[in-house]
């Protein structure tokens, strides 16, 4: 099994940037297809971004395209989410997810999840 720990969340003003990290332990991160999801208060969890095992292919939800960038450093067993031009509607708990197989935006298929990190964007 792999354990996931997110970090980097916090409070930022609209228009600002944050970089989230997801550190994987227990197994080699390069064996896992990784993704980010988020859940705002009172809303369902939604897909943010995903990245292939090597990092060569990325996928994004429509609401973050052009503003967020997902990357990974397999040597550090870490996946990143660079968030730019943040908006108040980006406020949510951000979760990292992993699975050995290609899962893309299908959150129900991911077998491993982190505990989440809070991102709050003030207007």
PDB file of N, CA and C in Angstrom, residues 28-34 50-59 70-75 78-79 99-100 102:
ATOM      1  N   UNK A  28       6.775   2.859  -4.187  1.00  0.00           N
ATOM      2  CA  UNK A  28       7.356   3.796  -5.142  1.00  0.00           C
ATOM      3  C   UNK A  28       6.259   4.561  -5.858  1.00  0.00           C
ATOM      4  N   UNK A  29       6.334   5.871  -5.788  1.00  0.00           N
ATOM      5  CA  UNK A  29       5.277   6.703  -6.363  1.00  0.00           C
ATOM      6  C   UNK A  29       5.118   6.492  -7.856  1.00  0.00           C
ATOM      7  N   UNK A  30       6.208   6.165  -8.537  1.00  0.00           N
ATOM      8  CA  UNK A  30       6.135   6.001  -9.992  1.00  0.00           C
ATOM      9  C   UNK A  30       5.244   4.838 -10.398  1.00  0.00           C
ATOM     10  N   UNK A  31       4.859   3.994  -9.459  1.00  0.00           N
ATOM     11  CA  UNK A  31       3.953   2.885  -9.756  1.00  0.00           C
ATOM     12  C   UNK A  31       2.490   3.305  -9.755  1.00  0.00           C
ATOM     13  N   UNK A  32       2.231   4.579  -9.443  1.00  0.00           N
ATOM     14  CA  UNK A  32       0.866   5.017  -9.246  1.00  0.00           C
ATOM     15  C   UNK A  32       0.481   6.174 -10.162  1.00  0.00           C
ATOM     16  N   UNK A  33      -0.696   6.063 -10.698  1.00  0.00           N
ATOM     17  CA  UNK A  33      -1.368   7.160 -11.374  1.00  0.00           C
ATOM     18  C   UNK A  33      -1.914   8.045 -10.269  1.00  0.00           C
ATOM     19  N   UNK A  34      -1.639   9.366 -10.344  1.00  0.00           N
ATOM     20  CA  UNK A  34      -1.954  10.246  -9.235  1.00  0.00           C
ATOM     21  C   UNK A  34      -2.940  11.329  -9.661  1.00  0.00           C
ATOM     22  N   UNK A  50      -4.972  15.285 -12.855  1.00  0.00           N
ATOM     23  CA  UNK A  50      -4.376  13.959 -12.753  1.00  0.00           C
ATOM     24  C   UNK A  50      -3.094  13.928 -13.573  1.00  0.00           C
ATOM     25  N   UNK A  51      -2.235  12.977 -13.229  1.00  0.00           N
ATOM     26  CA  UNK A  51      -0.950  12.893 -13.913  1.00  0.00           C
ATOM     27  C   UNK A  51      -0.561  11.433 -14.057  1.00  0.00           C
ATOM     28  N   UNK A  52      -0.009  11.124 -15.220  1.00  0.00           N
ATOM     29  CA  UNK A  52       0.377   9.747 -15.509  1.00  0.00           C
ATOM     30  C   UNK A  52       1.605   9.338 -14.700  1.00  0.00           C
ATOM     31  N   UNK A  53       1.962   8.066 -14.768  1.00  0.00           N
ATOM     32  CA  UNK A  53       3.005   7.500 -13.946  1.00  0.00           C
ATOM     33  C   UNK A  53       4.344   8.195 -14.153  1.00  0.00           C
ATOM     34  N   UNK A  54       4.658   8.532 -15.382  1.00  0.00           N
ATOM     35  CA  UNK A  54       5.942   9.180 -15.669  1.00  0.00           C
ATOM     36  C   UNK A  54       5.865  10.697 -15.567  1.00  0.00           C
ATOM     37  N   UNK A  55       4.636  11.206 -15.525  1.00  0.00           N
ATOM     38  CA  UNK A  55       4.440  12.648 -15.540  1.00  0.00           C
ATOM     39  C   UNK A  55       4.315  13.226 -16.932  1.00  0.00           C
ATOM     40  N   UNK A  56       4.342  12.377 -17.940  1.00  0.00           N
ATOM     41  CA  UNK A  56       4.320  12.862 -19.307  1.00  0.00           C
ATOM     42  C   UNK A  56       2.963  13.345 -19.787  1.00  0.00           C
ATOM     43  N   UNK A  57       1.905  12.913 -19.099  1.00  0.00           N
ATOM     44  CA  UNK A  57       0.554  13.317 -19.499  1.00  0.00           C
ATOM     45  C   UNK A  57      -0.190  13.837 -18.285  1.00  0.00           C
ATOM     46  N   UNK A  58      -0.871  14.956 -18.479  1.00  0.00           N
ATOM     47  CA  UNK A  58      -1.668  15.542 -17.406  1.00  0.00           C
ATOM     48  C   UNK A  58      -3.096  15.790 -17.898  1.00  0.00           C
ATOM     49  N   UNK A  59      -3.998  15.839 -16.957  1.00  0.00           N
ATOM     50  CA  UNK A  59      -5.414  16.040 -17.228  1.00  0.00           C
ATOM     51  C   UNK A  59      -5.930  17.066 -16.223  1.00  0.00           C
ATOM     52  N   UNK A  70      -0.205  20.427 -12.717  1.00  0.00           N
ATOM     53  CA  UNK A  70       0.128  19.242 -11.940  1.00  0.00           C
ATOM     54  C   UNK A  70       1.448  18.678 -12.452  1.00  0.00           C
ATOM     55  N   UNK A  71       2.332  18.331 -11.537  1.00  0.00           N
ATOM     56  CA  UNK A  71       3.619  17.756 -11.912  1.00  0.00           C
ATOM     57  C   UNK A  71       4.030  16.726 -10.868  1.00  0.00           C
ATOM     58  N   UNK A  72       5.059  15.985 -11.168  1.00  0.00           N
ATOM     59  CA  UNK A  72       5.533  15.006 -10.195  1.00  0.00           C
ATOM     60  C   UNK A  72       7.044  14.864 -10.284  1.00  0.00           C
ATOM     61  N   UNK A  73       7.627  14.506  -9.147  1.00  0.00           N
ATOM     62  CA  UNK A  73       9.052  14.207  -9.071  1.00  0.00           C
ATOM     63  C   UNK A  73       9.154  12.815  -8.464  1.00  0.00           C
ATOM     64  N   UNK A  74       9.287  11.819  -9.314  1.00  0.00           N
ATOM     65  CA  UNK A  74       9.287  10.449  -8.818  1.00  0.00           C
ATOM     66  C   UNK A  74      10.512  10.133  -7.958  1.00  0.00           C
ATOM     67  N   UNK A  75      11.584  10.860  -8.160  1.00  0.00           N
ATOM     68  CA  UNK A  75      12.770  10.657  -7.320  1.00  0.00           C
ATOM     69  C   UNK A  75      12.487  11.063  -5.874  1.00  0.00           C
ATOM     70  N   UNK A  78       6.906  12.522  -4.889  1.00  0.00           N
ATOM     71  CA  UNK A  78       6.032  13.651  -4.597  1.00  0.00           C
ATOM     72  C   UNK A  78       5.331  14.137  -5.859  1.00  0.00           C
ATOM     73  N   UNK A  79       4.067  14.478  -5.687  1.00  0.00           N
ATOM     74  CA  UNK A  79       3.271  15.091  -6.737  1.00  0.00           C
ATOM     75  C   UNK A  79       2.915  16.506  -6.279  1.00  0.00           C
ATOM     76  N   UNK A  99      -3.586   5.434  -7.552  1.00  0.00           N
ATOM     77  CA  UNK A  99      -4.002   4.080  -7.914  1.00  0.00           C
ATOM     78  C   UNK A  99      -3.005   3.515  -8.915  1.00  0.00           C
ATOM     79  N   UNK A 100      -2.777   2.210  -8.875  1.00  0.00           N
ATOM     80  CA  UNK A 100      -1.823   1.644  -9.832  1.00  0.00           C
ATOM     81  C   UNK A 100      -2.300   1.731 -11.280  1.00  0.00           C
ATOM     82  N   UNK A 102      -4.810   3.389 -14.538  1.00  0.00           N
ATOM     83  CA  UNK A 102      -5.292   4.657 -15.087  1.00  0.00           C
ATOM     84  C   UNK A 102      -6.703   4.913 -14.581  1.00  0.00           C
TER      85      UNK A 102
END
